[in-house]
Amino acid sequence: MILVNLLLVAIAPHAYAKRNLVLMISDGFGPTSETMARSFMQDIGTESHEPWSSILDSMLTGSVRTQSSNSLVTDSAAGATAFACGLKTHNGAIAVDTNGTPCGTILEAAKNAGYATGLVTTSRITHATPASFAAHVVDRDMEDLIAMHMISKNATKHTKVDLMFGGGMCRFLPQSNDNSCRNDDVDVWQAAKDSGVATLTRRSEFDLLSQTNQSVLPLIGLFAHSHMAYTIDRDSTSQPSLSEMTQTALNLLDDTSDKGFFLMVEGARIDMAGHDNDPAAHVHDIIEYWRTVQKVHQFVHSNPDTLVVSTSDHETGGLALGIDPEYTWHPRVLNQVTKSAEQVCSYLFRTQKQDVTEVIEDHVFPKYLGIDNHTQAELDVVVDALQVKGGDGRHKACKHAIGGIVSKRARVGWSTGGHTGADVGLYAYGNQMHKIKGNMENSHLGTLLMQYLDVSPSQVTKALANTATRQLAFFHSPHHDHD
């Protein structure tokens, strides 16, 4: 009998094995975005039409339906909540159900079960996707309260998120600070320090993390006032890339818990480029996302107890490759672009009004967009956009004008500056990847991920019953800083 019991233990499938889960979310990335970036790499790398594949192509296992509880077209808050809590909620909700009641997330349940936890993003860390794993508010714009939730402790008095990398420093500073975007005088950054969280804001500090053998967690590193830079604009001396942040997160989390870790990684600015209808910024952030997936893929090779799942919360922009009547599109047009529409417009808004036309013709077109034969119509569309009244409206008009010029030359189409209801890709690799396949609801994927870690959110949900989900002195913006 003793021998039989020993044999049963020996063949039990990973009964007490270490288990890691990396959930990667390519925000706003639809199937056409994958095709676009693949064709771009193929076209700039060879004169032939030989097949070229990304790392994601080798991991495709299915697709995910994206609708929220109140709309066939989701936003990032409801989309991420589906992954985090395993349930559908309404657009704008951050880890609360349709009644506004907090729902325990996979990150919180994993932490309570002894796993290490981490969040990595290129957006503000308080933005909808990362927030949905560690905060609970009824409106995604309540980022002041979200920041406080994200540094809070769980029922066992441990910081719920061991590691956070991203942007959004302004949400952690009191409004008395010139760099703050909070609506109160709460110093969340100091509160994090006081609770034992290590903090960093400089690239040089980030680089030192790879040189230490000591535990530095819990840790929060914020490298931008708001969102981090697009890949096409990034200054590598001041901001780490998504792949660099992810590699460092993997190294730090892997040494933290014998049970394993849960890490969410978001390629956030893929979505924002889609909102701007900016194909060049879009494609470069996709390529950086691929680099990040490759880093995780390599980690799985060395750590076979790891599962990586990549998907998207929704598609953005209604992207189309080819504009009627031509059966073609031109990836190399995008390769000539050196700055995002966002950066180009920021530059133009700083330019004296009387100098704008000259700057567009002598700098923007040839140096930033790679256009040496611009038309009068192209010049006019940019100048007209700069005349739009209202700050938000003018910025949007300018970015769409710049993106539209590049898109038209590349024969790339967009149906919207918002989201669409399209299904998105599902990709998986590693431990138990055979369970992540087929076409499924986003909320079902969230449930499968909890099952993989063998965690349940029910106890967390009970403990969250008295959590404040509404921010005082809150003003709801009719225009999100990208959805």
Coordinates of C-alpha atoms in Angstrom, one line a residue:
M1 CA 0.0 0.0 0.0
I2 CA 2.8 2.4 0.8
L3 CA 4.4 1.7 -2.6
V4 CA 1.1 2.4 -4.4
N5 CA 0.7 5.7 -2.6
L6 CA 4.3 6.7 -3.5
L7 CA 3.6 5.8 -7.1
L8 CA 0.4 7.9 -7.1
V9 CA 2.3 10.9 -5.8
A10 CA 5.1 10.4 -8.3
I11 CA 2.7 10.4 -11.3
A12 CA 0.4 13.1 -10.1
P13 CA 0.5 15.9 -12.7
H14 CA 2.4 18.8 -11.1
A15 CA 0.6 18.2 -7.8
Y16 CA 2.8 20.7 -5.9
A17 CA 5.0 22.0 -8.6
K18 CA 6.0 25.6 -9.1
R19 CA 3.7 27.3 -11.6
N20 CA 4.1 30.6 -13.4
L21 CA 1.6 32.4 -15.6
V22 CA 2.4 35.3 -17.9
L23 CA -0.7 37.0 -19.3
M24 CA 0.2 39.3 -22.2
I25 CA -2.4 41.8 -23.4
S26 CA -1.8 43.6 -26.8
D27 CA -4.3 46.4 -26.3
G28 CA -6.2 47.2 -29.4
F29 CA -4.4 44.6 -31.5
G30 CA -6.7 42.7 -33.9
P31 CA -5.9 40.0 -36.6
T32 CA -5.3 42.7 -39.2
S33 CA -2.7 44.3 -37.0
E34 CA -0.8 41.0 -36.9
T35 CA -1.0 40.8 -40.7
M36 CA 0.1 44.5 -41.1
A37 CA 3.3 44.1 -39.0
R38 CA 4.1 40.7 -40.6
S39 CA 3.9 42.2 -44.1
F40 CA 5.9 45.2 -42.9
M41 CA 8.7 43.0 -41.7
Q42 CA 8.6 40.9 -44.8
D43 CA 8.6 43.9 -47.1
I44 CA 11.4 45.9 -45.6
G45 CA 13.6 42.8 -45.1
T46 CA 13.4 41.2 -48.6
E47 CA 12.6 42.0 -52.2
S48 CA 10.7 38.7 -52.5
H49 CA 7.4 37.6 -51.2
E50 CA 8.9 34.7 -49.2
P51 CA 6.7 33.9 -46.2
W52 CA 7.7 35.5 -42.9
S53 CA 6.2 34.7 -39.5
S54 CA 6.2 36.4 -36.1
I55 CA 6.6 34.6 -32.8
L56 CA 2.8 35.0 -32.3
D57 CA 2.1 33.1 -35.5
S58 CA 3.7 30.0 -34.0
M59 CA 1.5 30.3 -30.9
L60 CA -1.9 30.8 -32.4
T61 CA -4.5 28.5 -30.7
G62 CA -7.8 30.3 -31.1
S63 CA -9.7 33.5 -30.8
V64 CA -11.5 35.6 -28.1
R65 CA -14.9 37.3 -28.2
T66 CA -14.7 40.8 -26.8
Q67 CA -18.2 42.1 -26.0
S68 CA -18.9 43.6 -22.6
S69 CA -22.1 43.2 -20.5
N70 CA -23.7 46.3 -22.0
S71 CA -22.2 46.6 -25.4
L72 CA -21.1 44.6 -28.4
V73 CA -18.1 46.9 -28.5
T74 CA -16.1 46.8 -25.3
D75 CA -13.7 49.3 -23.7
S76 CA -10.4 48.3 -22.1
A77 CA -11.8 48.4 -18.6
A78 CA -14.6 45.9 -19.2
G79 CA -12.2 43.8 -21.4
A80 CA -9.5 43.6 -18.8
T81 CA -12.0 42.9 -16.0
A82 CA -13.2 39.9 -17.9
F83 CA -9.6 38.5 -17.9
A84 CA -9.0 39.6 -14.3
C85 CA -12.2 38.5 -12.6
G86 CA -13.6 35.9 -15.1
L87 CA -16.9 37.8 -15.5
K88 CA -18.5 40.3 -17.8
T89 CA -19.1 43.9 -16.7
H90 CA -20.1 47.2 -18.3
N91 CA -17.8 49.5 -20.1
G92 CA -15.9 51.8 -17.8
A93 CA -15.9 49.4 -14.8
I94 CA -12.6 48.4 -13.2
A95 CA -12.9 45.0 -11.5
V96 CA -16.4 45.5 -10.3
D97 CA -19.5 43.6 -11.4
T98 CA -22.6 45.1 -13.1
N99 CA -23.9 46.2 -9.7
G100 CA -20.6 48.0 -8.8
T101 CA -19.6 45.3 -6.3
P102 CA -15.8 44.6 -6.3
C103 CA -14.8 41.3 -7.8
G104 CA -11.6 39.5 -6.7
T105 CA -9.0 39.3 -9.4
I106 CA -6.6 36.6 -10.5
L107 CA -3.7 38.7 -9.3
E108 CA -5.2 39.2 -5.8
A109 CA -6.2 35.5 -5.5
A110 CA -2.7 34.5 -6.7
K111 CA -1.1 36.8 -4.1
N112 CA -3.2 35.3 -1.3
A113 CA -2.3 31.8 -2.5
G114 CA 1.4 32.6 -2.1
Y115 CA 2.4 33.5 -5.7
A116 CA 4.5 36.6 -6.5
T117 CA 2.7 39.2 -8.6
G118 CA 3.6 41.8 -11.2
L119 CA 2.2 44.3 -13.6
V120 CA 4.1 45.8 -16.6
T121 CA 2.7 48.3 -19.1
T122 CA 3.6 51.1 -21.4
S123 CA 0.6 53.2 -20.3
R124 CA 0.0 54.9 -16.9
I125 CA 0.0 52.1 -14.4
T126 CA -3.4 53.4 -13.3
H127 CA -4.8 53.1 -16.8
A128 CA -7.7 50.7 -17.4
T129 CA -5.9 47.5 -18.2
P130 CA -3.4 47.2 -15.4
A131 CA -5.8 48.8 -12.9
S132 CA -8.4 46.0 -13.5
F133 CA -6.0 43.5 -11.9
A134 CA -5.3 45.4 -8.7
A135 CA -8.0 48.1 -8.2
H136 CA -11.8 48.3 -7.9
V137 CA -13.7 51.4 -9.0
V138 CA -16.9 52.1 -10.8
D139 CA -15.4 54.5 -13.3
R140 CA -12.0 54.0 -15.0
D141 CA -11.3 57.7 -14.8
M142 CA -11.0 57.5 -11.0
E143 CA -7.3 57.1 -11.3
D144 CA -6.5 59.0 -8.1
L145 CA -8.3 56.3 -6.2
I146 CA -6.9 53.5 -8.4
A147 CA -3.3 54.6 -7.5
M148 CA -4.2 54.2 -3.8
H149 CA -5.7 50.8 -4.4
M150 CA -2.7 49.6 -6.3
I151 CA -0.3 50.1 -3.4
S152 CA -2.7 48.8 -0.8
K153 CA -2.2 45.5 1.2
N154 CA -4.2 42.3 1.1
A155 CA -5.8 40.5 4.0
T156 CA -2.4 39.0 5.0
K157 CA -0.9 42.5 5.2
H158 CA 1.3 42.0 2.2
T159 CA 1.4 44.5 -0.7
K160 CA -0.9 42.9 -3.3
V161 CA 1.4 43.8 -6.3
D162 CA 5.0 42.9 -5.8
L163 CA 6.3 44.6 -8.9
M164 CA 4.9 47.4 -11.1
F165 CA 6.6 48.9 -14.1
G166 CA 5.1 51.6 -16.4
G167 CA 4.2 55.3 -16.6
G168 CA 1.9 57.6 -14.8
M169 CA 4.0 59.2 -12.1
C170 CA 1.7 62.2 -12.0
R171 CA -1.1 60.1 -10.3
F172 CA 1.1 59.4 -7.4
L173 CA 2.1 62.9 -6.5
P174 CA 0.0 65.4 -4.4
Q175 CA -1.5 68.3 -6.4
S176 CA 0.8 70.7 -4.6
N177 CA 3.6 69.2 -6.7
D178 CA 4.0 70.8 -10.2
N179 CA 4.2 67.4 -11.8
S180 CA 1.0 66.1 -10.3
C181 CA -2.3 65.4 -12.1
R182 CA -4.1 64.4 -9.0
N183 CA -7.2 66.3 -7.7
D184 CA -6.1 66.0 -4.0
D185 CA -3.1 66.4 -1.8
V186 CA -2.6 62.7 -1.1
D187 CA 1.1 61.7 -1.7
V188 CA 0.7 58.1 -2.9
W189 CA 4.4 57.9 -3.8
Q190 CA 5.4 58.6 -0.2
A191 CA 2.8 56.3 1.1
A192 CA 4.2 53.5 -1.0
K193 CA 7.7 54.2 0.4
D194 CA 6.3 54.3 4.0
S195 CA 4.8 50.9 3.5
G196 CA 8.1 49.4 2.5
V197 CA 7.8 49.6 -1.3
A198 CA 11.1 50.4 -3.2
T199 CA 10.6 53.1 -5.8
L200 CA 12.5 54.2 -8.8
T201 CA 11.9 56.7 -11.7
R202 CA 15.2 56.8 -13.6
R203 CA 16.6 54.5 -16.4
S204 CA 19.9 54.3 -14.5
E205 CA 18.1 52.9 -11.4
F206 CA 16.3 50.4 -13.6
D207 CA 19.5 49.2 -15.1
L208 CA 20.9 48.5 -11.7
L209 CA 18.2 45.9 -11.0
S210 CA 19.9 43.4 -13.3
Q211 CA 23.1 43.7 -11.2
T212 CA 21.7 42.9 -7.8
N213 CA 21.4 39.5 -6.2
Q214 CA 19.3 40.8 -3.3
S215 CA 15.5 40.9 -3.2
V216 CA 14.2 44.3 -4.0
L217 CA 10.5 43.5 -3.9
P218 CA 8.0 45.0 -3.5
L219 CA 9.0 47.5 -6.1
I220 CA 7.3 50.2 -8.3
G221 CA 9.1 51.9 -11.2
L222 CA 7.4 54.7 -13.1
F223 CA 9.4 56.1 -16.0
A224 CA 7.0 58.8 -17.4
H225 CA 4.8 61.6 -16.2
S226 CA 1.9 60.0 -18.1
H227 CA 2.0 57.3 -20.7
M228 CA 5.4 56.0 -21.8
A229 CA 6.7 56.9 -25.2
Y230 CA 5.7 55.1 -28.4
T231 CA 8.5 52.8 -29.5
I232 CA 9.1 55.0 -32.6
D233 CA 9.7 58.0 -30.3
R234 CA 11.4 56.3 -27.3
D235 CA 14.6 57.7 -25.9
S236 CA 16.4 54.6 -24.8
T237 CA 18.5 56.6 -22.3
S238 CA 15.5 57.7 -20.3
Q239 CA 12.9 55.0 -20.7
P240 CA 13.3 51.2 -20.8
S241 CA 11.4 49.3 -23.5
L242 CA 8.5 46.9 -22.9
S243 CA 10.7 44.0 -23.6
E244 CA 13.4 45.2 -21.1
M245 CA 10.9 45.8 -18.4
T246 CA 9.4 42.4 -18.9
Q247 CA 12.7 40.6 -18.9
T248 CA 13.6 42.3 -15.6
A249 CA 10.2 41.5 -14.1
L250 CA 10.6 37.8 -15.0
N251 CA 14.0 37.7 -13.4
L252 CA 12.9 39.4 -10.2
L253 CA 9.6 37.5 -9.8
D254 CA 11.2 34.1 -10.5
D255 CA 13.4 34.5 -7.5
T256 CA 10.7 35.6 -5.2
S257 CA 8.3 32.7 -4.5
D258 CA 8.8 29.0 -4.5
K259 CA 5.2 28.7 -5.6
G260 CA 5.6 30.7 -8.8
F261 CA 4.3 34.0 -10.0
F262 CA 1.5 35.8 -12.0
L263 CA 2.6 38.5 -14.3
M264 CA 0.4 40.7 -16.6
V265 CA 2.3 42.5 -19.4
E266 CA 0.5 45.0 -21.6
G267 CA 1.5 46.5 -24.9
A268 CA -0.7 49.5 -24.3
R269 CA 0.4 51.9 -26.9
I270 CA -0.6 49.6 -29.8
D271 CA -4.2 50.7 -28.9
M272 CA -3.4 54.4 -28.7
A273 CA -1.8 54.4 -32.1
G274 CA -5.0 52.8 -33.4
H275 CA -7.1 55.6 -31.8
D276 CA -4.9 58.1 -33.6
N277 CA -5.1 56.1 -36.9
D278 CA -1.3 56.3 -36.9
P279 CA -0.1 53.2 -38.8
A280 CA 3.7 53.8 -38.3
A281 CA 3.4 54.1 -34.5
H282 CA 1.0 51.1 -34.5
V283 CA 3.4 48.8 -36.4
H284 CA 6.5 49.8 -34.4
D285 CA 4.7 49.1 -31.1
I286 CA 3.5 45.7 -32.4
I287 CA 7.1 44.8 -33.3
E288 CA 8.3 45.7 -29.8
Y289 CA 5.4 43.6 -28.4
W290 CA 6.7 40.7 -30.5
R291 CA 10.2 41.2 -29.0
T292 CA 8.6 41.0 -25.6
V293 CA 6.7 37.8 -26.5
Q294 CA 10.0 36.4 -27.7
K295 CA 11.6 37.2 -24.3
V296 CA 8.8 35.4 -22.5
H297 CA 9.0 32.5 -24.9
Q298 CA 12.7 32.1 -24.1
F299 CA 11.9 32.2 -20.4
V300 CA 9.4 29.3 -20.9
H301 CA 12.1 27.2 -22.6
S302 CA 14.2 27.5 -19.4
N303 CA 11.2 27.3 -17.1
P304 CA 8.8 24.6 -18.4
D305 CA 6.5 25.2 -15.4
T306 CA 5.4 28.4 -17.1
L307 CA 2.4 29.2 -19.3
V308 CA 2.3 32.3 -21.4
V309 CA -1.0 33.4 -22.9
S310 CA -1.3 36.4 -25.2
T311 CA -4.5 38.1 -26.4
S312 CA -6.2 41.5 -26.7
D313 CA -9.0 43.2 -24.9
H314 CA -10.4 44.5 -28.3
E315 CA -9.5 45.7 -31.7
T316 CA -9.0 49.4 -32.3
G317 CA -9.4 51.5 -35.5
G318 CA -11.1 49.1 -37.8
L319 CA -7.8 48.6 -39.6
A320 CA -7.9 47.6 -43.3
L321 CA -5.0 46.8 -45.6
G322 CA -5.9 48.1 -49.0
I323 CA -8.1 51.0 -50.1
D324 CA -10.5 50.7 -53.0
P325 CA -10.0 50.5 -55.9
E326 CA -6.4 49.3 -55.7
Y327 CA -5.6 45.7 -54.6
T328 CA -2.4 46.6 -52.8
W329 CA -0.8 48.3 -49.8
H330 CA 2.7 49.7 -49.3
P331 CA 4.5 48.9 -46.0
R332 CA 7.6 50.8 -47.0
V333 CA 5.7 54.0 -46.7
L334 CA 5.6 53.3 -42.9
N335 CA 9.3 52.6 -42.8
Q336 CA 10.1 56.2 -43.8
V337 CA 8.2 57.7 -40.8
T338 CA 10.5 58.6 -37.8
K339 CA 8.0 60.1 -35.3
S340 CA 4.5 59.3 -34.1
A341 CA 1.6 61.6 -35.1
E342 CA 1.4 62.5 -31.4
Q343 CA 5.0 63.8 -31.3
V344 CA 4.6 65.6 -34.7
C345 CA 1.5 67.4 -33.4
S346 CA 3.2 68.3 -30.1
Y347 CA 6.0 69.9 -32.1
L348 CA 3.6 71.8 -34.3
F349 CA 1.6 73.1 -31.3
R350 CA 4.9 74.6 -29.9
T351 CA 5.6 76.3 -33.3
Q352 CA 4.8 80.0 -33.8
K353 CA 1.6 80.4 -35.8
Q354 CA 3.3 82.4 -38.5
D355 CA 6.0 79.7 -39.0
V356 CA 3.7 76.6 -39.1
T357 CA 3.4 76.3 -42.9
E358 CA 7.2 76.5 -43.4
V359 CA 7.8 74.0 -40.6
I360 CA 5.4 71.5 -42.0
E361 CA 6.9 71.8 -45.5
D362 CA 10.6 71.8 -44.4
H363 CA 10.6 69.6 -41.4
V364 CA 7.4 67.6 -40.8
F365 CA 6.9 66.2 -44.3
P366 CA 10.6 65.4 -45.3
K367 CA 12.1 64.6 -41.9
Y368 CA 9.3 63.0 -39.8
L369 CA 7.1 61.5 -42.4
G370 CA 9.6 60.7 -45.2
I371 CA 7.6 62.7 -47.8
D372 CA 9.5 64.7 -50.3
N373 CA 6.7 65.3 -52.8
H374 CA 3.8 66.5 -50.6
T375 CA 0.7 67.9 -52.3
Q376 CA -1.1 71.2 -51.5
A377 CA -4.0 69.1 -50.3
E378 CA -1.8 67.3 -47.8
L379 CA -0.5 70.6 -46.5
D380 CA -4.0 72.1 -46.3
V381 CA -5.3 69.2 -44.2
V382 CA -2.6 69.6 -41.6
V383 CA -3.0 73.4 -41.4
D384 CA -6.8 73.1 -41.2
A385 CA -6.5 70.6 -38.3
L386 CA -4.4 73.1 -36.4
Q387 CA -7.2 75.6 -36.6
V388 CA -9.7 73.4 -34.8
K389 CA -11.0 75.0 -31.6
G390 CA -10.7 73.3 -28.3
G391 CA -7.5 71.6 -27.0
D392 CA -8.7 68.0 -27.1
G393 CA -10.4 68.4 -30.5
R394 CA -7.4 70.1 -32.0
H395 CA -5.0 67.4 -30.8
K396 CA -7.2 64.7 -32.2
A397 CA -7.7 66.5 -35.5
C398 CA -4.0 67.0 -35.9
K399 CA -3.1 63.4 -35.1
H400 CA -5.7 62.1 -37.5
A401 CA -4.5 64.5 -40.2
I402 CA -0.9 63.3 -39.9
G403 CA -1.9 59.6 -39.6
G404 CA -4.3 60.0 -42.5
I405 CA -1.7 61.3 -44.9
V406 CA 0.6 58.4 -44.1
S407 CA -2.2 55.9 -44.2
K408 CA -3.5 57.1 -47.6
R409 CA 0.0 56.9 -49.1
A410 CA 0.4 53.4 -47.7
R411 CA -3.1 52.4 -48.8
V412 CA -4.2 51.7 -45.2
G413 CA -7.7 52.3 -44.1
W414 CA -9.4 52.9 -40.8
S415 CA -13.1 52.7 -40.1
T416 CA -13.1 54.5 -36.7
G417 CA -11.0 56.3 -34.2
G418 CA -12.4 54.0 -31.5
H419 CA -12.9 50.3 -30.9
T420 CA -14.6 47.7 -32.9
G421 CA -16.5 44.5 -31.9
A422 CA -14.1 42.1 -33.8
D423 CA -12.8 38.9 -32.3
V424 CA -9.1 39.0 -31.4
G425 CA -6.4 36.4 -31.5
L426 CA -5.6 33.9 -28.8
Y427 CA -2.0 32.7 -28.4
A428 CA -0.4 30.3 -26.0
Y429 CA 2.8 28.4 -25.3
G430 CA 4.2 26.3 -22.5
N431 CA 2.7 24.4 -19.6
Q432 CA -0.8 23.1 -20.2
M433 CA -1.2 25.2 -23.4
H434 CA -3.5 22.5 -24.8
K435 CA -6.2 23.9 -22.5
I436 CA -6.1 27.3 -24.1
K437 CA -7.6 26.8 -27.5
G438 CA -10.7 27.4 -29.6
N439 CA -13.1 30.4 -29.8
M440 CA -14.2 31.6 -26.3
E441 CA -15.6 34.5 -24.4
N442 CA -13.1 36.8 -22.7
S443 CA -14.5 36.0 -19.3
H444 CA -14.1 32.2 -20.0
L445 CA -10.4 32.8 -20.7
G446 CA -10.2 34.6 -17.3
T447 CA -11.7 31.5 -15.6
L448 CA -9.3 29.1 -17.4
L449 CA -6.3 31.2 -16.2
M450 CA -7.5 31.0 -12.6
Q451 CA -7.9 27.2 -13.0
Y452 CA -4.4 27.0 -14.3
L453 CA -3.0 28.7 -11.1
D454 CA -5.5 26.7 -9.0
V455 CA -6.8 29.9 -7.4
S456 CA -10.3 31.1 -6.7
P457 CA -11.4 34.8 -6.3
S458 CA -14.3 34.1 -4.0
Q459 CA -12.4 34.7 -0.7
V460 CA -10.9 37.9 -2.1
T461 CA -14.3 39.1 -3.3
K462 CA -15.7 38.6 0.3
A463 CA -12.8 40.5 1.8
L464 CA -13.4 43.4 -0.7
A465 CA -17.0 44.0 0.4
N466 CA -16.2 47.3 2.2
T467 CA -13.8 48.6 -0.4
A468 CA -14.3 52.2 -1.5
T469 CA -15.2 52.1 -5.2
R470 CA -16.0 55.8 -5.7
Q471 CA -13.5 58.7 -5.8
L472 CA -14.4 61.9 -4.0
A473 CA -14.2 65.1 -5.9
F474 CA -14.4 63.2 -9.1
F475 CA -15.1 64.7 -12.5
H476 CA -16.0 62.3 -15.3
S477 CA -14.3 63.1 -18.5
P478 CA -16.4 62.7 -21.7
H479 CA -13.2 61.9 -23.6
H480 CA -10.8 59.2 -22.2
D481 CA -7.1 59.7 -22.7
H482 CA -7.4 56.8 -25.1
D483 CA -9.8 53.9 -24.4

